[in-house]
């Protein structure tokens, strides 16, 4: 994992004013990549993303066998740079890996905003592929949620977890794929891997929260009055703040993901998140932050 930041023009101008001799000014102009070590992290600073810079960066990636990077916000918006990274087969941290581990906290946040009891929510998962993190979330929520649904085209893959939950704590996991009825009573819907075209085939509840964990999704239904969520915001844990000056320009959620990312049991990730006391600060729609007051519009009277 390396960190790459693109200096904004105003940052370059400020730095130029503090250079005291011609040698430093020339050095700033011609050195395309600056490497720094911040604790155990490697930070590369670039002044631009032109062809010459990308050529040097390509050599650096190959030489150091880089497979994953964390980028500043301005680079994440740079299509040419993103395409360059994809062509190098380098994975880019985007917060989506972390988002999946925060599902129980997302449910708690939404219920708190709606001022509704978490135990009486009906939660659905849209997923065709089964994974450790999905199973972990189903198990976690089954301890607090009475009604859980799996909407899938591959019912057989989920029979094992269905049997396990029922035998362990009597939780009924409804598995089906009825376009008209599957989601009609869902208060919260987590979309793991359904594409936009697939989601829009379903009759969606008029007032529900849809949380897209992989890609941004637009809802076509004109009757939909719910909340369509595509991203999240956390507050950076205190222990990581000491080096925050070196990571200015990075998204906090993506930055935290890069700090804890590892291939391990989901329980280990959960433990680390809990020790860091990470919680949802805000959720985002396609264009902006969702005000907490908007969730109260989704409240339903429970018997």
PDB file of N, CA and C in Angstrom, residues 228-293:
ATOM      1  N   UNK A 228     -31.833   6.917  -1.054  1.00  0.00           N
ATOM      2  CA  UNK A 228     -30.901   6.090  -1.825  1.00  0.00           C
ATOM      3  C   UNK A 228     -29.476   6.473  -1.421  1.00  0.00           C
ATOM      4  N   UNK A 229     -28.791   5.571  -0.720  1.00  0.00           N
ATOM      5  CA  UNK A 229     -27.494   5.866  -0.094  1.00  0.00           C
ATOM      6  C   UNK A 229     -26.363   5.196  -0.864  1.00  0.00           C
ATOM      7  N   UNK A 230     -25.305   5.954  -1.128  1.00  0.00           N
ATOM      8  CA  UNK A 230     -24.179   5.423  -1.889  1.00  0.00           C
ATOM      9  C   UNK A 230     -22.834   5.513  -1.179  1.00  0.00           C
ATOM     10  N   UNK A 231     -22.774   6.266  -0.073  1.00  0.00           N
ATOM     11  CA  UNK A 231     -21.475   6.424   0.596  1.00  0.00           C
ATOM     12  C   UNK A 231     -21.689   6.822   2.050  1.00  0.00           C
ATOM     13  N   UNK A 232     -20.616   6.980   2.782  1.00  0.00           N
ATOM     14  CA  UNK A 232     -20.679   7.221   4.214  1.00  0.00           C
ATOM     15  C   UNK A 232     -19.520   8.107   4.666  1.00  0.00           C
ATOM     16  N   UNK A 233     -19.638   8.583   5.870  1.00  0.00           N
ATOM     17  CA  UNK A 233     -18.579   9.404   6.461  1.00  0.00           C
ATOM     18  C   UNK A 233     -18.349   8.971   7.900  1.00  0.00           C
ATOM     19  N   UNK A 234     -17.095   8.838   8.272  1.00  0.00           N
ATOM     20  CA  UNK A 234     -16.749   8.556   9.665  1.00  0.00           C
ATOM     21  C   UNK A 234     -15.834   9.671  10.171  1.00  0.00           C
ATOM     22  N   UNK A 235     -15.657   9.712  11.483  1.00  0.00           N
ATOM     23  CA  UNK A 235     -14.665  10.602  12.080  1.00  0.00           C
ATOM     24  C   UNK A 235     -13.404   9.784  12.317  1.00  0.00           C
ATOM     25  N   UNK A 236     -12.273  10.302  11.890  1.00  0.00           N
ATOM     26  CA  UNK A 236     -11.020   9.563  12.027  1.00  0.00           C
ATOM     27  C   UNK A 236     -10.707   9.305  13.507  1.00  0.00           C
ATOM     28  N   UNK A 237     -10.425   8.051  13.877  1.00  0.00           N
ATOM     29  CA  UNK A 237     -10.062   7.737  15.262  1.00  0.00           C
ATOM     30  C   UNK A 237      -8.883   8.577  15.749  1.00  0.00           C
ATOM     31  N   UNK A 238      -8.901   8.914  17.023  1.00  0.00           N
ATOM     32  CA  UNK A 238      -7.915   9.823  17.606  1.00  0.00           C
ATOM     33  C   UNK A 238      -6.474   9.359  17.391  1.00  0.00           C
ATOM     34  N   UNK A 239      -6.253   8.050  17.461  1.00  0.00           N
ATOM     35  CA  UNK A 239      -4.873   7.558  17.399  1.00  0.00           C
ATOM     36  C   UNK A 239      -4.202   7.821  16.052  1.00  0.00           C
ATOM     37  N   UNK A 240      -5.010   8.124  15.009  1.00  0.00           N
ATOM     38  CA  UNK A 240      -4.436   8.380  13.686  1.00  0.00           C
ATOM     39  C   UNK A 240      -4.280   9.875  13.391  1.00  0.00           C
ATOM     40  N   UNK A 241      -4.683  10.724  14.312  1.00  0.00           N
ATOM     41  CA  UNK A 241      -4.692  12.157  14.044  1.00  0.00           C
ATOM     42  C   UNK A 241      -3.307  12.795  14.088  1.00  0.00           C
ATOM     43  N   UNK A 242      -2.351  12.146  14.739  1.00  0.00           N
ATOM     44  CA  UNK A 242      -1.032  12.756  14.901  1.00  0.00           C
ATOM     45  C   UNK A 242      -0.337  13.029  13.558  1.00  0.00           C
ATOM     46  N   UNK A 243      -0.661  12.238  12.547  1.00  0.00           N
ATOM     47  CA  UNK A 243      -0.031  12.415  11.234  1.00  0.00           C
ATOM     48  C   UNK A 243      -0.980  13.025  10.197  1.00  0.00           C
ATOM     49  N   UNK A 244      -2.081  13.594  10.681  1.00  0.00           N
ATOM     50  CA  UNK A 244      -3.103  14.093   9.761  1.00  0.00           C
ATOM     51  C   UNK A 244      -2.576  15.181   8.821  1.00  0.00           C
ATOM     52  N   UNK A 245      -1.603  15.959   9.267  1.00  0.00           N
ATOM     53  CA  UNK A 245      -1.061  17.021   8.424  1.00  0.00           C
ATOM     54  C   UNK A 245      -0.412  16.465   7.153  1.00  0.00           C
ATOM     55  N   UNK A 246       0.103  15.231   7.240  1.00  0.00           N
ATOM     56  CA  UNK A 246       0.752  14.612   6.084  1.00  0.00           C
ATOM     57  C   UNK A 246      -0.266  14.010   5.113  1.00  0.00           C
ATOM     58  N   UNK A 247      -1.508  13.846   5.587  1.00  0.00           N
ATOM     59  CA  UNK A 247      -2.525  13.200   4.762  1.00  0.00           C
ATOM     60  C   UNK A 247      -3.679  14.147   4.454  1.00  0.00           C
ATOM     61  N   UNK A 248      -3.361  15.419   4.389  1.00  0.00           N
ATOM     62  CA  UNK A 248      -4.353  16.409   3.998  1.00  0.00           C
ATOM     63  C   UNK A 248      -4.777  16.169   2.546  1.00  0.00           C
ATOM     64  N   UNK A 249      -6.076  16.221   2.297  1.00  0.00           N
ATOM     65  CA  UNK A 249      -6.577  15.988   0.940  1.00  0.00           C
ATOM     66  C   UNK A 249      -7.112  14.594   0.710  1.00  0.00           C
ATOM     67  N   UNK A 250      -6.927  13.695   1.685  1.00  0.00           N
ATOM     68  CA  UNK A 250      -7.480  12.346   1.592  1.00  0.00           C
ATOM     69  C   UNK A 250      -8.841  12.305   2.276  1.00  0.00           C
ATOM     70  N   UNK A 251      -9.745  11.505   1.749  1.00  0.00           N
ATOM     71  CA  UNK A 251     -11.038  11.268   2.379  1.00  0.00           C
ATOM     72  C   UNK A 251     -10.831  10.429   3.639  1.00  0.00           C
ATOM     73  N   UNK A 252     -11.421  10.847   4.763  1.00  0.00           N
ATOM     74  CA  UNK A 252     -11.217  10.158   6.037  1.00  0.00           C
ATOM     75  C   UNK A 252     -11.629   8.688   6.002  1.00  0.00           C
ATOM     76  N   UNK A 253     -12.765   8.410   5.383  1.00  0.00           N
ATOM     77  CA  UNK A 253     -13.264   7.029   5.339  1.00  0.00           C
ATOM     78  C   UNK A 253     -12.330   6.136   4.530  1.00  0.00           C
ATOM     79  N   UNK A 254     -11.867   6.660   3.393  1.00  0.00           N
ATOM     80  CA  UNK A 254     -10.943   5.903   2.539  1.00  0.00           C
ATOM     81  C   UNK A 254      -9.592   5.741   3.234  1.00  0.00           C
ATOM     82  N   UNK A 255      -9.148   6.795   3.899  1.00  0.00           N
ATOM     83  CA  UNK A 255      -7.870   6.754   4.602  1.00  0.00           C
ATOM     84  C   UNK A 255      -7.903   5.715   5.719  1.00  0.00           C
ATOM     85  N   UNK A 256      -8.988   5.704   6.484  1.00  0.00           N
ATOM     86  CA  UNK A 256      -9.110   4.713   7.565  1.00  0.00           C
ATOM     87  C   UNK A 256      -9.158   3.303   6.993  1.00  0.00           C
ATOM     88  N   UNK A 257      -9.865   3.122   5.884  1.00  0.00           N
ATOM     89  CA  UNK A 257      -9.887   1.812   5.227  1.00  0.00           C
ATOM     90  C   UNK A 257      -8.473   1.348   4.914  1.00  0.00           C
ATOM     91  N   UNK A 258      -7.646   2.259   4.413  1.00  0.00           N
ATOM     92  CA  UNK A 258      -6.269   1.892   4.050  1.00  0.00           C
ATOM     93  C   UNK A 258      -5.456   1.488   5.278  1.00  0.00           C
ATOM     94  N   UNK A 259      -5.766   2.075   6.423  1.00  0.00           N
ATOM     95  CA  UNK A 259      -5.027   1.776   7.650  1.00  0.00           C
ATOM     96  C   UNK A 259      -5.320   0.375   8.177  1.00  0.00           C
ATOM     97  N   UNK A 260      -6.565  -0.077   8.029  1.00  0.00           N
ATOM     98  CA  UNK A 260      -6.940  -1.357   8.641  1.00  0.00           C
ATOM     99  C   UNK A 260      -7.126  -2.478   7.622  1.00  0.00           C
ATOM    100  N   UNK A 261      -6.963  -2.159   6.339  1.00  0.00           N
ATOM    101  CA  UNK A 261      -7.201  -3.168   5.304  1.00  0.00           C
ATOM    102  C   UNK A 261      -6.261  -4.358   5.465  1.00  0.00           C
ATOM    103  N   UNK A 262      -6.838  -5.542   5.447  1.00  0.00           N
ATOM    104  CA  UNK A 262      -6.050  -6.780   5.506  1.00  0.00           C
ATOM    105  C   UNK A 262      -6.958  -7.953   5.146  1.00  0.00           C
ATOM    106  N   UNK A 263      -6.368  -9.041   4.703  1.00  0.00           N
ATOM    107  CA  UNK A 263      -7.119 -10.265   4.439  1.00  0.00           C
ATOM    108  C   UNK A 263      -7.137 -11.098   5.704  1.00  0.00           C
ATOM    109  N   UNK A 264      -8.241 -11.058   6.409  1.00  0.00           N
ATOM    110  CA  UNK A 264      -8.360 -11.768   7.666  1.00  0.00           C
ATOM    111  C   UNK A 264      -9.835 -12.055   7.940  1.00  0.00           C
ATOM    112  N   UNK A 265     -10.103 -12.766   9.011  1.00  0.00           N
ATOM    113  CA  UNK A 265     -11.470 -13.071   9.404  1.00  0.00           C
ATOM    114  C   UNK A 265     -12.238 -11.783   9.701  1.00  0.00           C
ATOM    115  N   UNK A 266     -13.489 -11.670   9.234  1.00  0.00           N
ATOM    116  CA  UNK A 266     -14.277 -10.459   9.506  1.00  0.00           C
ATOM    117  C   UNK A 266     -14.354 -10.112  10.986  1.00  0.00           C
ATOM    118  N   UNK A 267     -14.299 -11.118  11.856  1.00  0.00           N
ATOM    119  CA  UNK A 267     -14.347 -10.840  13.297  1.00  0.00           C
ATOM    120  C   UNK A 267     -13.156 -10.006  13.736  1.00  0.00           C
ATOM    121  N   UNK A 268     -11.995 -10.216  13.108  1.00  0.00           N
ATOM    122  CA  UNK A 268     -10.811  -9.437  13.454  1.00  0.00           C
ATOM    123  C   UNK A 268     -10.959  -7.981  13.025  1.00  0.00           C
ATOM    124  N   UNK A 269     -11.569  -7.770  11.869  1.00  0.00           N
ATOM    125  CA  UNK A 269     -11.822  -6.406  11.399  1.00  0.00           C
ATOM    126  C   UNK A 269     -12.823  -5.723  12.323  1.00  0.00           C
ATOM    127  N   UNK A 270     -13.876  -6.439  12.694  1.00  0.00           N
ATOM    128  CA  UNK A 270     -14.898  -5.895  13.596  1.00  0.00           C
ATOM    129  C   UNK A 270     -14.269  -5.482  14.928  1.00  0.00           C
ATOM    130  N   UNK A 271     -13.380  -6.323  15.442  1.00  0.00           N
ATOM    131  CA  UNK A 271     -12.729  -6.021  16.713  1.00  0.00           C
ATOM    132  C   UNK A 271     -11.921  -4.732  16.621  1.00  0.00           C
ATOM    133  N   UNK A 272     -11.199  -4.564  15.517  1.00  0.00           N
ATOM    134  CA  UNK A 272     -10.388  -3.363  15.335  1.00  0.00           C
ATOM    135  C   UNK A 272     -11.265  -2.115  15.213  1.00  0.00           C
ATOM    136  N   UNK A 273     -12.355  -2.229  14.464  1.00  0.00           N
ATOM    137  CA  UNK A 273     -13.279  -1.110  14.297  1.00  0.00           C
ATOM    138  C   UNK A 273     -13.887  -0.714  15.644  1.00  0.00           C
ATOM    139  N   UNK A 274     -14.254  -1.716  16.444  1.00  0.00           N
ATOM    140  CA  UNK A 274     -14.848  -1.439  17.748  1.00  0.00           C
ATOM    141  C   UNK A 274     -13.836  -0.809  18.707  1.00  0.00           C
ATOM    142  N   UNK A 275     -12.596  -1.302  18.668  1.00  0.00           N
ATOM    143  CA  UNK A 275     -11.556  -0.724  19.527  1.00  0.00           C
ATOM    144  C   UNK A 275     -11.281   0.730  19.150  1.00  0.00           C
ATOM    145  N   UNK A 276     -11.399   1.039  17.873  1.00  0.00           N
ATOM    146  CA  UNK A 276     -11.185   2.412  17.409  1.00  0.00           C
ATOM    147  C   UNK A 276     -12.422   3.290  17.605  1.00  0.00           C
ATOM    148  N   UNK A 277     -13.503   2.653  18.071  1.00  0.00           N
ATOM    149  CA  UNK A 277     -14.764   3.379  18.327  1.00  0.00           C
ATOM    150  C   UNK A 277     -15.247   4.131  17.082  1.00  0.00           C
ATOM    151  N   UNK A 278     -15.209   3.443  15.952  1.00  0.00           N
ATOM    152  CA  UNK A 278     -15.639   4.033  14.684  1.00  0.00           C
ATOM    153  C   UNK A 278     -17.154   3.904  14.539  1.00  0.00           C
ATOM    154  N   UNK A 279     -17.802   5.010  14.211  1.00  0.00           N
ATOM    155  CA  UNK A 279     -19.243   5.019  13.983  1.00  0.00           C
ATOM    156  C   UNK A 279     -19.562   5.856  12.752  1.00  0.00           C
ATOM    157  N   UNK A 280     -20.769   5.685  12.254  1.00  0.00           N
ATOM    158  CA  UNK A 280     -21.223   6.474  11.105  1.00  0.00           C
ATOM    159  C   UNK A 280     -21.486   7.908  11.558  1.00  0.00           C
ATOM    160  N   UNK A 281     -20.906   8.852  10.843  1.00  0.00           N
ATOM    161  CA  UNK A 281     -21.141  10.269  11.129  1.00  0.00           C
ATOM    162  C   UNK A 281     -22.241  10.817  10.221  1.00  0.00           C
ATOM    163  N   UNK A 282     -22.176  10.464   8.934  1.00  0.00           N
ATOM    164  CA  UNK A 282     -23.211  10.836   7.975  1.00  0.00           C
ATOM    165  C   UNK A 282     -23.254   9.802   6.862  1.00  0.00           C
ATOM    166  N   UNK A 283     -24.396   9.746   6.185  1.00  0.00           N
ATOM    167  CA  UNK A 283     -24.529   8.940   4.976  1.00  0.00           C
ATOM    168  C   UNK A 283     -24.786   9.884   3.807  1.00  0.00           C
ATOM    169  N   UNK A 284     -24.385   9.446   2.612  1.00  0.00           N
ATOM    170  CA  UNK A 284     -24.463  10.294   1.430  1.00  0.00           C
ATOM    171  C   UNK A 284     -25.346   9.685   0.349  1.00  0.00           C
ATOM    172  N   UNK A 285     -26.098  10.541  -0.330  1.00  0.00           N
ATOM    173  CA  UNK A 285     -26.826  10.145  -1.516  1.00  0.00           C
ATOM    174  C   UNK A 285     -25.925  10.316  -2.727  1.00  0.00           C
ATOM    175  N   UNK A 286     -26.505  10.382  -3.903  1.00  0.00           N
ATOM    176  CA  UNK A 286     -25.709  10.511  -5.121  1.00  0.00           C
ATOM    177  C   UNK A 286     -24.967  11.836  -5.169  1.00  0.00           C
ATOM    178  N   UNK A 287     -25.618  12.891  -4.703  1.00  0.00           N
ATOM    179  CA  UNK A 287     -25.023  14.216  -4.857  1.00  0.00           C
ATOM    180  C   UNK A 287     -24.572  14.877  -3.555  1.00  0.00           C
ATOM    181  N   UNK A 288     -25.140  14.482  -2.437  1.00  0.00           N
ATOM    182  CA  UNK A 288     -24.822  15.234  -1.223  1.00  0.00           C
ATOM    183  C   UNK A 288     -25.077  14.434   0.054  1.00  0.00           C
ATOM    184  N   UNK A 289     -24.662  15.036   1.156  1.00  0.00           N
ATOM    185  CA  UNK A 289     -24.871  14.483   2.485  1.00  0.00           C
ATOM    186  C   UNK A 289     -26.368  14.482   2.808  1.00  0.00           C
ATOM    187  N   UNK A 290     -26.851  13.408   3.416  1.00  0.00           N
ATOM    188  CA  UNK A 290     -28.272  13.300   3.752  1.00  0.00           C
ATOM    189  C   UNK A 290     -28.496  13.860   5.155  1.00  0.00           C
ATOM    190  N   UNK A 291     -29.356  14.845   5.265  1.00  0.00           N
ATOM    191  CA  UNK A 291     -29.649  15.440   6.566  1.00  0.00           C
ATOM    192  C   UNK A 291     -30.353  14.423   7.449  1.00  0.00           C
ATOM    193  N   UNK A 292     -30.021  14.452   8.719  1.00  0.00           N
ATOM    194  CA  UNK A 292     -30.606  13.483   9.645  1.00  0.00           C
ATOM    195  C   UNK A 292     -32.119  13.613   9.735  1.00  0.00           C
ATOM    196  N   UNK A 293     -32.621  14.816   9.534  1.00  0.00           N
ATOM    197  CA  UNK A 293     -34.064  15.046   9.610  1.00  0.00           C
ATOM    198  C   UNK A 293     -34.828  14.329   8.499  1.00  0.00           C
TER     199      UNK A 293
END
